[in-house]
Amino acid sequence: MSGLEVSAVAKHFGGVYAVRDVSLSVADGELRGIIGPNGAGKSTLFNVISGHLAADEGAISLDGRRIERLPPHQRAGLGVSIVFQAARIFRGMTVGENVMVGAHRTTSAGFTAAALRLPAHRRDERRIAAAAHAALEMTGLSEFADRDAGTLPHGLQRSMQLARALCAEPSLLLLDEPASGLRAAEREDLIELLRKLRDTGLTIMLVEHDVALVGRLADRITVLDLGAVIAEGTPGQIRDHPQVIAAYLGAAP
Amino acid sequence: MSRVTRRIALGIGAAVTLALPLVLDSGQLSIYILLGLTAIVTVGLSMLMGYAGQVSLGQAAFYGIGAYTAGLLALHGWPPLIGLVAAPLAAALAALVLGVPLLRLRGHHLAFATLAMQLILLSIADNQAWMGGSIGLQGIPQLSLGSLEFDTDMSYAYVTWIALAGVVLTARNVIQSRPGRALRALATSEVAAESAGIPVGRYKLTVFALSAGFAGLAGGIYAFYLGYVSPGSFPILLSVGYVVMVVVGGLGTIWGALAGTAAVTLLVQLLNQLGTRDGVPGWLPSVLSYAVYAVLLIAVVLYLPRGIVPALVSLRRRADS
Ligand SMILES: Nc1ncnc2c1ncn2[C@@H]1O[C@H](COP(=O)(O)OP(=O)(O)OP(=O)(O)O)[C@@H](O)[C@H]1O
Ligand SMILES: [Mg+2]
């Protein structure tokens, strides 16, 4: 069983059910759009998949392996990469270094190898540099590699987080509103990049408020409302779904 | 600074510090050794604070654990070399055990908890007969390596130099590497670090143990050099001093830790010499130390918030461009 399988997952904060009984399966290589109004539970679902929040109920498996009890760094180790909705950058490090951190999971040199400059350290440094170079290139950030990450404008900070996630060579990429705060040209670049990534066979889950944008990219779309799945289908099916129009599109400006 | 000028500066620094013991008088030589031992501790603390973002106000406790370990082993007839190797290992092991609960805390909470840890360890040492109680350990034999006896201050000066060089090299190598970037990353966002696959808890524990190991190594040399250790050798004032040195020199640079240590140690020594003249009350030197720490800390926070070395570096950059 390859791909991501979420079964009957629930997560509540105090009395509020942010996610209630969500089941979905994302096939290997699929680009899945997740849409829903503010507070629908999209980010919470992502955090439960990446392990930053523990699910109260339910099971999650990745390529047939149960992961719902693993801490986030182990899920990252299995190939889950997340770009958070809020900017989370490593201040005091350059853009290049921020991206290099992404390659942590694909390398293994530890303190001893680094302190003694063992061959494992040299091999990993070469590998990390190459992966970061490729990720910076893909996201158009090469010219900013030596800039202090904290001094980047907001849009580029978002691209940098995407570069960091790509540097990890993920098998499942979770993108929480990657297009928010981007200018029109940057947005088109992002769409182009996501197309390219999808064509490489990477499994992607994309949360996005811009329904038209999701419709252009997604193989299938899942609609969340009040923490539950209210519809799922191809972009065409979702556009015509009466419940979706009522609960979500109808309410949108 | 280009690679070449950096190499040259490094070479000059090494040559000067290696030549110094040959020209210093015995009083100055003991300050040289003390300065070197302190720098071994602060380079480790700089990794912990300046890179990994974790505070320790109990670093002198690990210095003490190293000193007691070396002293006790030597007094029980073990070869001094075993004691010198065991000192950093014992301190690192203690940090691994104590770090599990301590490192769940952050910021001020971690600072106070490490301070409390040191107070507890001091009171244990004060009350344990096998550790010599408040009198401590006396008559610790000299360091020796086979037939090579380290019985002069000069020889301890070079032992200290070699240990410090090893510590600086280790710290530099670790920082410029995969685990080093992971430490710097978790200092600003543990959540993002975890999402990159970094086991944050384990990395914090490792750097805590590494910094404790450095302090333990310095403590081991100190025990052989002085020949006695007691709880009074490792006051809270010492831990406070280490933090001040690291902050004054500049967080996030190893050279800052060295510069801060030199500046603060020499200033305190100078005031001590003024303070220990005839007719001056005995409590004055330690009060002066606190005053120096406070004044330096306030001055740096107000005028050079990033510390001496980063300020100099950006001054140079501006002059270059
Ligand atoms: N840490 C938290 N503590 C308490 N309540 C939370 C927490 N995180 C989310 N919630 C609540 O859970 C619900 C779902 O939030 P979530 O952020 O998952 O929605 P979302 O679909 O991502 O919304 P948006 O489109 O605004 O990003 C909301 O009611 C929110 O207030
Ligand atoms: Mg959200």
Coordinates of N, CA and C in Angstrom, one line a residue, chain A residues 52 72-73 76 82 84 88-93 97 100-101 104-105 107-111 114-115 117 121 125 128 164, chain B residues 170 172-174 176-179 181-186 188-189 191-199 203 206-207 210:
Chain A
H52 N 3.6 17.3 14.3 CA 3.8 18.4 15.2 C 2.6 18.5 16.2
P72 N 7.8 14.1 15.3 CA 8.0 14.7 13.9 C 9.3 14.5 13.2
H73 N 10.4 14.5 14.0 CA 11.7 14.3 13.3 C 11.8 12.9 12.6
A76 N 9.8 13.1 9.5 CA 10.6 13.8 8.5 C 11.6 12.9 7.9
I82 N 7.2 19.5 5.4 CA 6.1 20.4 5.5 C 6.5 21.9 5.4
F84 N 5.2 25.3 6.5 CA 4.1 25.8 7.4 C 3.5 27.0 6.9
R88 N 8.6 30.1 9.3 CA 9.5 29.6 10.3 C 10.9 29.5 9.7
I89 N 11.7 30.5 10.0 CA 13.0 30.5 9.4 C 14.0 30.4 10.5
F90 N 15.3 30.0 10.1 CA 16.4 30.0 11.1 C 17.1 31.3 11.0
R91 N 16.8 32.2 12.0 CA 17.4 33.5 12.0 C 18.9 33.4 12.3
G92 N 19.7 34.3 11.8 CA 21.1 34.3 12.1 C 21.9 33.3 11.2
M93 N 21.1 32.7 10.3 CA 21.8 31.8 9.3 C 21.5 32.3 7.9
E97 N 22.4 28.3 4.1 CA 22.4 27.5 5.3 C 21.0 27.0 5.7
M100 N 20.3 24.2 3.5 CA 21.1 23.0 3.8 C 20.6 22.2 4.9
V101 N 20.0 22.9 5.9 CA 19.4 22.2 7.1 C 18.4 21.1 6.6
H104 N 19.2 17.5 6.2 CA 19.6 16.7 7.4 C 19.2 15.3 7.3
R105 N 18.0 15.0 6.8 CA 17.4 13.7 6.9 C 18.1 12.7 5.9
T107 N 21.2 12.7 5.2 CA 22.7 12.5 5.6 C 22.8 12.0 7.0
S108 N 24.0 11.7 7.4 CA 24.1 11.0 8.7 C 25.3 11.5 9.5
A109 N 26.3 12.3 9.0 CA 27.5 12.6 9.8 C 27.1 13.3 11.1
G110 N 27.6 12.8 12.2 CA 27.3 13.3 13.5 C 28.4 14.1 14.1
F111 N 28.3 14.3 15.4 CA 29.3 15.1 16.1 C 30.7 14.6 16.0
A114 N 32.1 15.0 12.5 CA 32.4 16.4 12.2 C 33.6 16.9 13.0
A115 N 33.7 16.5 14.2 CA 34.9 17.0 15.1 C 36.2 16.5 14.5
R117 N 36.6 15.4 11.4 CA 36.7 15.6 10.0 C 36.9 14.2 9.3
H121 N 32.0 12.9 7.1 CA 31.7 14.3 7.1 C 31.9 15.0 5.8
E125 N 29.0 16.6 3.5 CA 29.0 18.1 3.1 C 28.9 18.3 1.6
I128 N 25.2 17.6 0.8 CA 24.3 18.6 1.3 C 24.5 19.9 0.4
R164 N 13.9 24.6 1.4 CA 14.4 23.7 2.5 C 13.6 22.4 2.5
Chain B
T170 N 38.0 21.5 17.8 CA 36.8 20.6 17.9 C 35.6 21.5 17.7
R172 N 35.2 24.4 16.3 CA 35.1 25.0 15.0 C 34.6 23.9 14.0
N173 N 35.2 22.7 14.1 CA 34.8 21.6 13.2 C 33.4 21.2 13.4
V174 N 32.9 21.2 14.6 CA 31.5 20.8 14.8 C 30.6 21.9 14.3
Q176 N 31.0 24.1 11.9 CA 30.9 24.1 10.4 C 30.7 22.7 9.9
S177 N 29.5 22.2 10.2 CA 29.1 20.9 9.8 C 27.6 20.6 9.8
R178 N 27.2 19.5 9.4 CA 25.8 19.1 9.5 C 25.3 19.2 11.0
P179 N 25.9 18.6 12.0 CA 25.4 18.8 13.3 C 25.4 20.2 13.8
R181 N 25.1 23.0 11.9 CA 24.0 23.8 11.4 C 22.7 23.4 12.1
A182 N 22.6 22.1 12.4 CA 21.4 21.6 13.2 C 21.2 22.3 14.5
L183 N 22.3 22.5 15.2 CA 22.3 23.2 16.5 C 21.9 24.7 16.3
R184 N 22.4 25.3 15.3 CA 22.1 26.7 15.1 C 20.6 26.8 14.7
A185 N 20.1 25.9 13.9 CA 18.8 25.9 13.5 C 17.8 25.7 14.7
L186 N 18.1 24.8 15.5 CA 17.1 24.5 16.7 C 17.2 25.7 17.7
T188 N 16.8 28.8 16.9 CA 15.8 29.8 16.6 C 14.4 29.2 16.3
S189 N 14.3 27.9 15.9 CA 13.0 27.3 15.7 C 13.1 25.8 15.9
V191 N 10.6 23.9 16.1 CA 9.5 23.2 15.3 C 10.1 23.0 13.9
A192 N 10.7 24.0 13.3 CA 11.2 23.9 12.0 C 12.3 22.9 11.9
A193 N 13.1 22.9 13.0 CA 14.3 22.0 13.0 C 13.8 20.5 13.0
E194 N 12.7 20.3 13.8 CA 12.2 18.9 13.9 C 11.6 18.6 12.5
S195 N 11.0 19.5 11.8 CA 10.4 19.2 10.5 C 11.5 18.9 9.5
A196 N 12.7 19.3 9.8 CA 13.8 18.9 8.9 C 14.4 17.6 9.3
G197 N 13.9 17.0 10.3 CA 14.4 15.7 10.7 C 15.4 15.7 11.8
I198 N 15.6 16.9 12.4 CA 16.6 17.0 13.5 C 16.0 16.5 14.8
P199 N 16.6 15.5 15.5 CA 16.1 15.1 16.8 C 16.5 16.2 17.9
Y203 N 20.0 16.4 20.2 CA 21.1 17.4 19.9 C 21.4 18.3 21.0
T206 N 23.4 16.5 23.5 CA 24.8 16.3 23.0 C 25.6 17.5 23.2
V207 N 25.1 18.7 22.8 CA 25.9 19.9 22.9 C 26.1 20.3 24.4
L210 N 28.9 18.0 25.5 CA 30.1 18.5 24.9 C 30.7 19.7 25.7

